[in-house]
XYZ file of C-alpha atoms in Angstrom:
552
model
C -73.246 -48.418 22.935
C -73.822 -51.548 20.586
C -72.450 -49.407 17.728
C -68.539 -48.723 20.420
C -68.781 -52.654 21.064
C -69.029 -53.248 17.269
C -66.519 -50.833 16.713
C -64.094 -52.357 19.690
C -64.791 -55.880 18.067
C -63.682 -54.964 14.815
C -60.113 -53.105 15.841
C -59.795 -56.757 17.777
C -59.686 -58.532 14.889
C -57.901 -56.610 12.947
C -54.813 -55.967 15.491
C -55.263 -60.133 15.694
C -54.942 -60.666 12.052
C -52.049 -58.272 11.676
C -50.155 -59.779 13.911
C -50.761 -63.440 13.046
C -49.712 -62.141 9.089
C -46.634 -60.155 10.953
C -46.106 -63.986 12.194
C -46.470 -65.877 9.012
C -44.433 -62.953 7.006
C -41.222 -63.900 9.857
C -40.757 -67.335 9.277
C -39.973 -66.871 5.398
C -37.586 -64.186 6.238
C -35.838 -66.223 8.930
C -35.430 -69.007 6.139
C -34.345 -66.422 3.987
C -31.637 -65.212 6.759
C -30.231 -68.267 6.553
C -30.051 -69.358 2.894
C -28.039 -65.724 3.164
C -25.558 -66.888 5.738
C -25.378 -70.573 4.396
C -22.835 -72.432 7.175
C -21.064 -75.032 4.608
C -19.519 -78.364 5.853
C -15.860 -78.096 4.784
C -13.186 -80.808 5.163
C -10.350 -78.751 7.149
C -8.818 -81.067 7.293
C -8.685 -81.322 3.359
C -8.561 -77.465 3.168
C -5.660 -77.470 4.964
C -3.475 -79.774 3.078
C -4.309 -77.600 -0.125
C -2.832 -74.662 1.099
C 1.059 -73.882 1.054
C 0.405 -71.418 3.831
C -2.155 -72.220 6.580
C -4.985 -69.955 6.524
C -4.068 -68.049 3.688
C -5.916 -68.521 0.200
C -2.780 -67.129 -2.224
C -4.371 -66.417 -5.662
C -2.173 -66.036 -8.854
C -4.245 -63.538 -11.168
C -2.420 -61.288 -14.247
C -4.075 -58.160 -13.112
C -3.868 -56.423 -16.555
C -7.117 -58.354 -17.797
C -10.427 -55.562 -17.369
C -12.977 -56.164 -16.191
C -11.844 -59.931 -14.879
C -8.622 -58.641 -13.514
C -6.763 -55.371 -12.907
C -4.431 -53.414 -10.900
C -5.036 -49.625 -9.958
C -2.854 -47.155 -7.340
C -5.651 -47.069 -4.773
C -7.651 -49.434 -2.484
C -10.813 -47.926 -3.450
C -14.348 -49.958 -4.380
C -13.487 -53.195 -2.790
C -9.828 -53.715 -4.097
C -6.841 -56.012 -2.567
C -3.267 -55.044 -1.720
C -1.062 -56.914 -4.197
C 1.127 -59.060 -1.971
C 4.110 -58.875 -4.426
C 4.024 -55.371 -5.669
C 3.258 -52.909 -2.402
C 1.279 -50.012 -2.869
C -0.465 -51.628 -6.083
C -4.476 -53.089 -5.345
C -6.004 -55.082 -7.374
C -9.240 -55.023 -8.849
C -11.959 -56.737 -10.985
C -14.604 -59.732 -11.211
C -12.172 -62.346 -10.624
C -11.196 -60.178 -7.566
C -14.783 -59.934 -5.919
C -15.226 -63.494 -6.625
C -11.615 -64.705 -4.793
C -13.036 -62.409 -2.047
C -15.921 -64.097 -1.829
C -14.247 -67.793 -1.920
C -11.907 -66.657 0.756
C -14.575 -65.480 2.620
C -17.257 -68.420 2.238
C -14.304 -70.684 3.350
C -12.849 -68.418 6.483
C -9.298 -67.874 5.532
C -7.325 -64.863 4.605
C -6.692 -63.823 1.018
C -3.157 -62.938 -0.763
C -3.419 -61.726 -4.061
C 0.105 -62.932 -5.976
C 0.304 -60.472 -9.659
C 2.236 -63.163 -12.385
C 2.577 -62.875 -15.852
C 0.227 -64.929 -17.753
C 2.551 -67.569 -18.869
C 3.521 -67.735 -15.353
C 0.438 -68.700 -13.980
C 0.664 -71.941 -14.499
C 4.346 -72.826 -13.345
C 3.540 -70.703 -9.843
C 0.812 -72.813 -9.543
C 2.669 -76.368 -10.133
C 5.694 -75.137 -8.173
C 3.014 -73.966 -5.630
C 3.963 -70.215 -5.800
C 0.522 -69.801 -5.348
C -2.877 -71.796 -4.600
C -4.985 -71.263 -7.277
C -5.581 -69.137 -10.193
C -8.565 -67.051 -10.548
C -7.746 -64.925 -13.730
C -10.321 -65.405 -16.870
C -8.914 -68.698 -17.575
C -11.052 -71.250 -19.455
C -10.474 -74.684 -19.078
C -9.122 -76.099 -21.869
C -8.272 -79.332 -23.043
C -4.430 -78.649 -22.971
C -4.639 -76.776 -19.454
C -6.315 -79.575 -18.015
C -3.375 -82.340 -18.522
C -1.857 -79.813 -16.252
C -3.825 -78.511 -14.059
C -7.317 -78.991 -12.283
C -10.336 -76.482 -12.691
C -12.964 -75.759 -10.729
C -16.535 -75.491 -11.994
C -17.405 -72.641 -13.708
C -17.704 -68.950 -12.300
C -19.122 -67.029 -15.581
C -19.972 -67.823 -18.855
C -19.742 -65.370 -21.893
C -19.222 -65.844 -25.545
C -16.348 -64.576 -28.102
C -16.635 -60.834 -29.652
C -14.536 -59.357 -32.145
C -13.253 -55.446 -30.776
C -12.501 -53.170 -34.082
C -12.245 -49.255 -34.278
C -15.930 -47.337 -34.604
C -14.516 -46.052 -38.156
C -13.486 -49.907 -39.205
C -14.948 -50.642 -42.137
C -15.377 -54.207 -40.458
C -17.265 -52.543 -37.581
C -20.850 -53.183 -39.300
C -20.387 -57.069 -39.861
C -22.695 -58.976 -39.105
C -20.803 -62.650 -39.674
C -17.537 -63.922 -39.540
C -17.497 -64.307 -43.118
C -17.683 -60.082 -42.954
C -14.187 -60.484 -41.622
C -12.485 -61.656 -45.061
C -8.869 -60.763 -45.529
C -9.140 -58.800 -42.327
C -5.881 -58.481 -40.082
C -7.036 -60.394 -36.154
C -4.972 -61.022 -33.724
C -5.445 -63.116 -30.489
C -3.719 -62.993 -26.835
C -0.824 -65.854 -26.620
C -1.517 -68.624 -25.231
C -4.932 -69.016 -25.337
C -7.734 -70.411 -27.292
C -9.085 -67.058 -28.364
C -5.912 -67.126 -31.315
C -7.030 -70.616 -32.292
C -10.745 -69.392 -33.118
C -9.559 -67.207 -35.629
C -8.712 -69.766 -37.957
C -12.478 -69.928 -38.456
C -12.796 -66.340 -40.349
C -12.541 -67.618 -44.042
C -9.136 -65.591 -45.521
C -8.324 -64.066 -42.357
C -4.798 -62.591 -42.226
C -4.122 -63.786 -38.848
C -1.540 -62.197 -37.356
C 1.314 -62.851 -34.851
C -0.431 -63.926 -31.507
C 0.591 -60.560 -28.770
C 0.948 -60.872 -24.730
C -1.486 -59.121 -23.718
C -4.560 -57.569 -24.111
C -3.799 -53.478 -23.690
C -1.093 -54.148 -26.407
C -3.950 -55.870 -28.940
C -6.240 -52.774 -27.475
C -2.975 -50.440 -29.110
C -2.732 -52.346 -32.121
C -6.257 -51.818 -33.203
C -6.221 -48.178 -31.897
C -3.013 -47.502 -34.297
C -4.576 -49.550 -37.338
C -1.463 -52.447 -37.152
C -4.400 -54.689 -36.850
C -8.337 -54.579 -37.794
C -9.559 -56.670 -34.939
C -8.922 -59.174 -32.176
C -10.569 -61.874 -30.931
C -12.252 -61.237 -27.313
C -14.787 -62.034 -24.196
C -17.780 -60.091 -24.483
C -17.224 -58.573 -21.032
C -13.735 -58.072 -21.861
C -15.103 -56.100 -25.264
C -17.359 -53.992 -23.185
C -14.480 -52.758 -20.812
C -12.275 -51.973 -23.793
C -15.097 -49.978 -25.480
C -16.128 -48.123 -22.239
C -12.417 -47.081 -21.745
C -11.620 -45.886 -25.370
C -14.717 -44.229 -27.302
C -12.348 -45.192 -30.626
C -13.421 -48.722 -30.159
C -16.529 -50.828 -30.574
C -17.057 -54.486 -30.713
C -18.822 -56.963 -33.360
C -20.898 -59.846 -31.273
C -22.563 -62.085 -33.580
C -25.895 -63.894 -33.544
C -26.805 -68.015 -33.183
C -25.073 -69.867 -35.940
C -22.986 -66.557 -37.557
C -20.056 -66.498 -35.415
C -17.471 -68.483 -33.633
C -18.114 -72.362 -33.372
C -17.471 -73.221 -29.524
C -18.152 -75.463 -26.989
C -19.424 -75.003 -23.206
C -15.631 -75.299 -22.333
C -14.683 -72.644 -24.501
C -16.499 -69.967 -22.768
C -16.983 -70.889 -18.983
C -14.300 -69.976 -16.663
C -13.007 -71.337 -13.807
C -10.634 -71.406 -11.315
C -7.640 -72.977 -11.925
C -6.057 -75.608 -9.221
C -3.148 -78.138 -8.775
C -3.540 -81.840 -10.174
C -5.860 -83.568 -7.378
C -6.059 -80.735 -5.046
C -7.720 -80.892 -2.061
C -8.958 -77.366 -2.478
C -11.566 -78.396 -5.938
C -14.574 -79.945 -3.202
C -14.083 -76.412 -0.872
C -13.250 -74.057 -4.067
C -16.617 -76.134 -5.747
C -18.716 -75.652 -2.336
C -17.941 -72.124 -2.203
C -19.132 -71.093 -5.681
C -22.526 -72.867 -5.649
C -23.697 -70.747 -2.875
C -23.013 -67.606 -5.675
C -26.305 -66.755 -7.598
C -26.144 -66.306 -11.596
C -27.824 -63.332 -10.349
C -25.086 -62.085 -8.288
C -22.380 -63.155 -10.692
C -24.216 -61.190 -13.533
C -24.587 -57.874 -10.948
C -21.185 -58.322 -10.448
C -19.503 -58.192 -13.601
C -22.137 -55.371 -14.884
C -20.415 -53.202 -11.613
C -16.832 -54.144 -12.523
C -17.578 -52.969 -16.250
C -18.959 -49.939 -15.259
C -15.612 -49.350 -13.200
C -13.970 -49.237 -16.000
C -15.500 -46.608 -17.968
C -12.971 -43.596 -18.523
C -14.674 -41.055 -21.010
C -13.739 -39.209 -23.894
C -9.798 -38.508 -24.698
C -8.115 -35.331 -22.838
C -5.231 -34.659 -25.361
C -1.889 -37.049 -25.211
C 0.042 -34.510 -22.754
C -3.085 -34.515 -20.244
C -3.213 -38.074 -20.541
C 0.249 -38.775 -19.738
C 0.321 -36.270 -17.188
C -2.488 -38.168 -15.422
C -0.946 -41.582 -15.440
C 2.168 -39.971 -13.948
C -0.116 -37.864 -11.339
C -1.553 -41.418 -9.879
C 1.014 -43.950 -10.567
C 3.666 -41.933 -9.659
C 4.351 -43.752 -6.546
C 4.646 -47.046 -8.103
C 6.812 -45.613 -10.940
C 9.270 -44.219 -8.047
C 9.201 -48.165 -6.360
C 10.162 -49.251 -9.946
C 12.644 -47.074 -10.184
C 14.406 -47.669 -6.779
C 14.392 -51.279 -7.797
C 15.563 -51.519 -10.722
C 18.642 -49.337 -9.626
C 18.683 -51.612 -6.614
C 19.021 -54.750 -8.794
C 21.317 -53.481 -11.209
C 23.778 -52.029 -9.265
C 24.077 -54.826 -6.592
C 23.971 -57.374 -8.993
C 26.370 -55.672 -11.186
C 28.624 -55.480 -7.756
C 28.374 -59.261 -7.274
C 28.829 -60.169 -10.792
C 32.259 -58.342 -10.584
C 32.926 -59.662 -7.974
C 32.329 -63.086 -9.123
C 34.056 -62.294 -12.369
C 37.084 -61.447 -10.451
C 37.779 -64.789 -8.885
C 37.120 -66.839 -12.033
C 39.117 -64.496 -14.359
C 42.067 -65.663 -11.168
C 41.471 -68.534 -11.178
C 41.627 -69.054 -14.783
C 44.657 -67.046 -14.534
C 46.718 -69.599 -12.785
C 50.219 -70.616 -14.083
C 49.509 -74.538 -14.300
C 51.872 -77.298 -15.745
C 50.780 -79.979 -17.601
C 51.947 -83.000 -15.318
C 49.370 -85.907 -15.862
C 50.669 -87.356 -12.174
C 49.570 -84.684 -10.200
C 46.464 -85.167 -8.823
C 46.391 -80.937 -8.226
C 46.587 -80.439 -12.327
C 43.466 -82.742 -12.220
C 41.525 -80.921 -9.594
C 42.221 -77.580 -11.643
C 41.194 -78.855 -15.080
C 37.631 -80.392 -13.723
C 36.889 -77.092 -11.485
C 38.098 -75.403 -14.560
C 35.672 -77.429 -16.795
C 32.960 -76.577 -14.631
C 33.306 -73.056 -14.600
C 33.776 -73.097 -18.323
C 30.566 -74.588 -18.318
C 28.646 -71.586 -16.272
C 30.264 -69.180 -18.040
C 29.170 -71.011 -21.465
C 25.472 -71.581 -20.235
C 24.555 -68.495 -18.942
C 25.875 -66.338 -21.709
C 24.335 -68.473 -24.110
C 20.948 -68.601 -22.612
C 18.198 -65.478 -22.615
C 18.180 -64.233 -19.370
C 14.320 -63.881 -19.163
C 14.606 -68.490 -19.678
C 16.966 -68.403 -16.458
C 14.401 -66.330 -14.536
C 11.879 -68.534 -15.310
C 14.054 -71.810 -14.767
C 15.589 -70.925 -11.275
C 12.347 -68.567 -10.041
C 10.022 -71.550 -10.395
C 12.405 -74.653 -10.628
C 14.330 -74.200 -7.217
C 10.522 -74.236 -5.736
C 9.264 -77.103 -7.704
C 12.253 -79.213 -7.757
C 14.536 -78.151 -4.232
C 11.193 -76.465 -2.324
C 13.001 -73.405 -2.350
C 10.920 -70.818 -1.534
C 12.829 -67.245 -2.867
C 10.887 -64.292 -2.923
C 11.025 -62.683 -6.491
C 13.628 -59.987 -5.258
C 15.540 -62.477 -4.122
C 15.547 -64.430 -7.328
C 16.247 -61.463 -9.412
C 19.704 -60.638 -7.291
C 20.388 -64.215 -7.617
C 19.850 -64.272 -11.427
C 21.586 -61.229 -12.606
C 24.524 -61.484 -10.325
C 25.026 -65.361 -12.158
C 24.252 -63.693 -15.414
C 26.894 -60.663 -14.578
C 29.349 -62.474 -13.510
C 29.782 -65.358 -16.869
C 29.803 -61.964 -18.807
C 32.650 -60.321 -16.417
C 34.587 -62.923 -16.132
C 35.812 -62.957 -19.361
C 36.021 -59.156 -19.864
C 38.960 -59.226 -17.030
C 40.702 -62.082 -18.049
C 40.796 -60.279 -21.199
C 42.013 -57.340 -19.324
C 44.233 -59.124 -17.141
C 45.750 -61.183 -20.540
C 46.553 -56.985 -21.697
C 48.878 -56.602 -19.075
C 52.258 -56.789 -20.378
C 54.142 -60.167 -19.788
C 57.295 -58.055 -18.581
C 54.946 -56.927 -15.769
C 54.623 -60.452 -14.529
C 58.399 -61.006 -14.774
C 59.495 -58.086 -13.171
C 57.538 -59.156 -10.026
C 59.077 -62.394 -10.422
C 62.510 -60.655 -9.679
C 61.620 -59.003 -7.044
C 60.572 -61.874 -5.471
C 57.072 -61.659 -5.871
C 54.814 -64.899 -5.897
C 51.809 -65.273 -8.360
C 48.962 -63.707 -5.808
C 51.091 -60.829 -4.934
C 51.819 -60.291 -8.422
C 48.039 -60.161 -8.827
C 47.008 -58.159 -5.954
C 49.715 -55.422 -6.435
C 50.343 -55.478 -10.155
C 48.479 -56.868 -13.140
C 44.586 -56.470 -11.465
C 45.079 -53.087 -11.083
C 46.171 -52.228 -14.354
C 43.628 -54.778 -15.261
C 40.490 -53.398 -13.331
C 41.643 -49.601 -14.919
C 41.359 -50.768 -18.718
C 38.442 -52.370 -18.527
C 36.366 -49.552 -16.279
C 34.643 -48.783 -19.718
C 33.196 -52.395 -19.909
C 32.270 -52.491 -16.142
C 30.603 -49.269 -17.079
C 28.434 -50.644 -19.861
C 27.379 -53.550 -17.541
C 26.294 -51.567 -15.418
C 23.781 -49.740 -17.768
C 22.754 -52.906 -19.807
C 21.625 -54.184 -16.471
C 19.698 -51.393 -15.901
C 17.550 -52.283 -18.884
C 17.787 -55.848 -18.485
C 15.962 -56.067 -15.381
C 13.115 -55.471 -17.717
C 12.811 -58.629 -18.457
C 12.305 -59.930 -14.647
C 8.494 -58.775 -15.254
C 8.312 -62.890 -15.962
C 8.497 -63.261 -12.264
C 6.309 -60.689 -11.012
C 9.715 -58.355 -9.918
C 8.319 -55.030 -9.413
C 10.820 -53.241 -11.559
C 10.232 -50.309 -13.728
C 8.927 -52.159 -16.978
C 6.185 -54.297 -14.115
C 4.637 -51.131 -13.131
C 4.905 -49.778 -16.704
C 2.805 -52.462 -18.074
C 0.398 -52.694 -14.736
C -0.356 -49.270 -15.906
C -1.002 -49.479 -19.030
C -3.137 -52.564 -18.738
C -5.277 -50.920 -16.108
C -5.671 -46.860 -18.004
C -5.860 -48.873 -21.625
C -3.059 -45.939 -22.398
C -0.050 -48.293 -23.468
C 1.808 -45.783 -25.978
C 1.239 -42.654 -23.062
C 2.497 -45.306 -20.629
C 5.564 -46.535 -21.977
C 6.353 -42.665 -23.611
C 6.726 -42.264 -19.403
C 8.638 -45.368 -18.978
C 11.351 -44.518 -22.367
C 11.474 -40.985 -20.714
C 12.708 -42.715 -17.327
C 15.101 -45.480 -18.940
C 16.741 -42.966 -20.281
C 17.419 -40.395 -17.565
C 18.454 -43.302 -15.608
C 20.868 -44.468 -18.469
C 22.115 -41.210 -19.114
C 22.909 -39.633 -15.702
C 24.529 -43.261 -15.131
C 26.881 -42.773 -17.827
C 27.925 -39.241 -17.194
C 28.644 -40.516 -13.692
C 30.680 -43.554 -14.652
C 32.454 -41.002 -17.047
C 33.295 -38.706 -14.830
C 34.432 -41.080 -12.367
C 36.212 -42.844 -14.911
C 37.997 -39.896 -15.805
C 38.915 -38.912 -12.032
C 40.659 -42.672 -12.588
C 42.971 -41.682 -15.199
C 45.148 -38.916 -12.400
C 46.933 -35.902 -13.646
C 47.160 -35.344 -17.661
C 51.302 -34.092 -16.137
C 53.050 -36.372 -13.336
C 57.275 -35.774 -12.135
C 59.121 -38.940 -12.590
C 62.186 -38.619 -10.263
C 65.023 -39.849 -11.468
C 67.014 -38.954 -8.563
C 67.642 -37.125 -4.808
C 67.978 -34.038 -7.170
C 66.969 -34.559 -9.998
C 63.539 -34.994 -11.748
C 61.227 -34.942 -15.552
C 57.982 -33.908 -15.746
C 56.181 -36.531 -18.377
C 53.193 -35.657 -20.101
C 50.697 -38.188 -19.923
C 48.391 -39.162 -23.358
C-alpha cells in the first residue's frame, strides 16, 4: 500500500513538472511566432506617394542576369508573370527578395523586364518604382538615383573555360596578357584595369553573350559576381571560375560588392523598402541564393540539334508572340508611314509662286521648313536613340504614359514615313511633265491631277521601294528590345539569357527572320507582278478598228 502511494506520488510530480516545462517551452515559441510575423509601422501615407500606381510595387529587373534575375516559359518554383511580356515569368534572387518586399509591405507586385541601360531612365521617368536587378551602388548611379541598403554581398570572380590555361591562377597577376571582358555599364569592366597587361577587351551587353565569348575562345575571361560565376558554371560544364584569396585579387570597397535596390532621388519608398529588408536574415538571404543557384543547374551538353530543339520545344510560345508582333509592328507601321509619306510627298508637291506679299507663300515655306526638318531628323538619327527618346521622354517630360506597343507603332510609323516621303516625291517627280499638262487641258485642277493621274503612276513605280520597307521594318523592330517590346529579337535574347545557349538561340531566331523575310518578298513579288496587268492589251483606235500592243 505505502509502496502504490509512493508510486502515485511520484507519477504526480512528474505529470506536474511536464507540464510546467510544456509551459515554460510556450512562451519562447510564442515570442518566436511573432519575431516570424513581425507587424512593421509603415508611413502609408509615405508609401503611397512613392508609388506611380496605388498598391502596386512595379519593379524594373533585366531578367537575363542568373541567378539574381531571369526569365523562363513557366510559373514554376515561385516565379512572377512578366507584366510586359505575357506568358514569360520571371525568376531568381532578386525575384524572391521583391516578393518578399512586396509582401512585408502589403501591396501587389508587377514585375516590368527593361534592358539594362533602361533601368535607370524607367525609373527617373517613373516607368517603374524601383529596381531590384544585381545593381551595386555606385558612385556614378548614386548622383542619379537613390539605393536602398544592401540585400547581398559577394565578391568579384573571374569565369574562364575548364581547359583555359588561365583556369589554375591563383592571382590576378596569373591573368597577364589575357583577353577579359566586362558587362557595359558597370563597374565590373572598370576592375579589369587592375590585371597588370590585360588585353581588355570591348565592354559586351550582357552577360549570356560574355558566357558565348568565353565558350567560343573570342575571349579568355570576364569579370563576374561569385554567385553569378556559380550559375554560369552549373549551366555549362565547359566553364569554371577563378575566385581569389585576401590581398590576391580585385581591390574593392564595401560599395563595390553589396547590392541594393535601386530608387528615385528622395523617394518616399527608401524608409519602407529599408524596413522591409531588415526583417530578412543573412541566413535567409544566403538559403536563398544557394536555392536560386541550384535552379540553374542544366547538366552535361545533349548535341547542338537536341539543344536547339529544346529551346524551341519550351519557348515556342513566346517565339510565336514575337513573331505575331513583330509582323504586327511592321506592317501597320509600314501602313502609316505610307500613309504619312503620301501627304508630305503632296504637299511638297504643290505648284507655289514666289510672291513675297502673300501671306499663303509664307505659311507654305514655314510648314514646309518644318516638315523638312522631320524628315531630316528622323532619317538622320538611329532609330533604337528615338525609341529611347520618345519611350521614356514623353513620360518624364509630358507624363505620358504609352505602353511599349504603343510607343513602338508610334516610332516606326514617324521613322517610315521621313523615309517614304521622299521615295514618292521621287516617284511622283518621274511622272512625265506632259502628264501634268495634259490634265491641265482637260480642265483638270492640281488635286485631281493628283488623285487620277500622276499618284497612280507614282504609287506603281515605286511598289519595289514600298516593298523593301516593308521587310527592313521587319528587322528593324529588333532594335525596340531597348524598350522592353516583346518582338522577336526580346524573346530571342530572354532565351538565351535564361538556357545560357545564345548561338542555339539566335540559330532559331536567323532561321525565323528569314522565313519571315523571304515569304514576305515572294508575296510582295507576286503581288507586284499581278500590278503590272496583261504582258498584251488592244488599244482601240476606233468603233472598228483596233492594235494589239505588246507590253515590255
Amino acid at each position: 500500500m505505502m509502496n502504490l502511494k509512493k508510486s502515485l506520488r511520484w507519477l504526480l510530480m512528474s505529470v506536474l513538472l511536464f507540464l510546467s516545462v510544456g509551459q515554460g517551452l510556450q512562451v519562447p515559441l510564442a515570442q518566436a511566432a511573432e519575431v516570424a510575423d513581425v507587424q512593421l509601422e509603415i508611413d502609408q501615407d509615405a508609401l503611397e506617394e512613392g508609388l506611380e500606381t496605388p498598391g502596386v510595387l512595379r519593379i524594373g529587373m533585366e531578367a537575363n542576369y542568373a541567378p539574381f534575375n531571369w526569365s523562363q516559359a513557366e510559373g514554376t518554383d515561385g516565379a512572377v508573370e512578366i507584366s510586359n511580356s505575357p506568358g514569360e515569368y520571371a525568376n531568381g534572387y532578386d525575384l524572391q527578395i521583391a516578393k518578399r518586399l512586396a509582401d512585408t509591405l502589403n501591396l501587389d507586385l508587377e514585375i516590368v523586364k527593361l534592358e539594362w541601360d533602361g533601368l535607370p531612365p524607367a525609373l527617373e521617368s517613373g516607368k517603374i518604382d524601383g529596381i531590384i536587378a544585381g545593381m551595386t551602388p555606385t558612385p556614378e548611379r548614386m548622383e542619379q538615383i537613390d539605393f536602398s541598403e544592401g540585400y547581398y554581398e559577394s565578391d568579384l570572380v573571374l569565369v574562364v573555360r575548364k581547359d583555359s590555361p588561365f583556369a589554375e591562377a591563383k592571382r590576378l597577376d596569373d591573368f597577364a596578357g589575357a583577353r577579359v571582358t566586362g558587362q557595359l555599364n558597370t563597374f565590373h569592366y572598370d576592375m579589369i584595369e587592375q590585371i597588370p597587361d590585360v588585353i581588355q577587351q570591348t565592354a559586351m551587353d550582357s552577360f549570356p553573350t560574355m558566357i558565348q565569348s568565353v565558350l567560343s575562345d573570342k575571349s579568355d575571361a570576364y569579370v563576374s559576381e561569385r554567385p553569378g560565376a556559380m550559375a554560369a558554371v552549373a549551366a555549362n560544364d565547359e566553364l569554371t571560375f577563378v575566385a581569389f584569396d585576401a590581398g590576391l585579387g580585385f581591390d574593392t570597397n564595401n560599395a563595390d560588392t553589396t547590392i541594393a535596390v535601386g530608387l528615385r532621388k528622395h523617394s518616399p519608398l527608401t524608409g519602407p523598402i529599408n524596413q522591409a529588408l531588415a526583417t530578412i536574415s543573412a541566413n535567409e538571404r544566403n538559403q536563398l541564393m544557394e536555392n536560386m543557384v541550384e535552379l540553374n543547374e542544366r547538366g552535361g551538353s545533349l548535341g547542338f540539334w537536341d539543344e536547339v530543339r529544346g529551346i524551341w520545344n519550351t519557348y515556342r510560345p513566346q517565339f510565336m508572340r514575337g513573331i505575331a508582333n513583330t509582323m504586327i509592328i511592321a506592317l501597320i507601321s509600314t501602313t502609316i508611314g505610307f500613309l504619312i509619306g503620301l501627304i508630305i510627298a503632296i504637299y511638297r508637291s504643290l505648284p507655289i509662286q514666289r510672291n513675297l506679299a502673300n501671306i499663303g507663300y509664307w505659311l507654305y515655306k514655314i510648314l514646309d521648313f518644318f516638315v523638312a526638318a522631320y524628315i531630316e531628323i528622323f532619317r538622320g538619327t538611329p532609330m533604337m536613340v528615338q525609341a529611347m527618346l520618345i519611350f521614356y521622354g514623353s513620360k518624364l517630360f509630358f507624363n505620358i504614359d504609352m505602353t511599349s506597343m504603343s510607343a513602338a507603332l508610334l516610332i516606326v510609323s514617324v521613322n517610315t514615313g521621313a523615309y517614304l516621303a521622299e521615295v514618292i516625291r521621287g516617284g511622283i517627280i518621274g511622272v512625265d511633265k506632259g502628264q501634268y499638262e495634259g490634265a491641265k487641258a482637260i480642265g483638270m485642277n492640281h488635286f485631281q491631277t493628283m488623285v487620277y493621274v500622276v499618284l497612280p503612276q507614282a504609287i506603281r513605280s515605286i511598289m519595289p521601294a514600298l516593298g523593301n520597307e516593308f521587310v527592313i521594318n521587319i528587322k528593324d523592330t529588333s532594335v525596340l528590345n531597348v524598350i522592353a517590346v516583346a518582338e522577336l529579337f526580346f524573346v530571342t535574347k530572354s532565351a538565351a539569357g535564361s538556357t545560357y545557349l545564345t548561338f542555339q538561340t539566335y540559330f532559331i531566331a536567323s532561321v525565323i527572320y528569314f522565313i519571315l523575310t523571304f515569304v514576305t518578298t515572294r508575296v510582295l513579288n507576286w503581288l507586284n507582278n499581278r500590278g503590272e496587268g496583261k504582258a498584251n492589251y488592244t488599244v482601240h483606235t476606233s468603233s472598228t478598228m483596233s492594235t494589239e500592243v505588246e507590253v515590255n
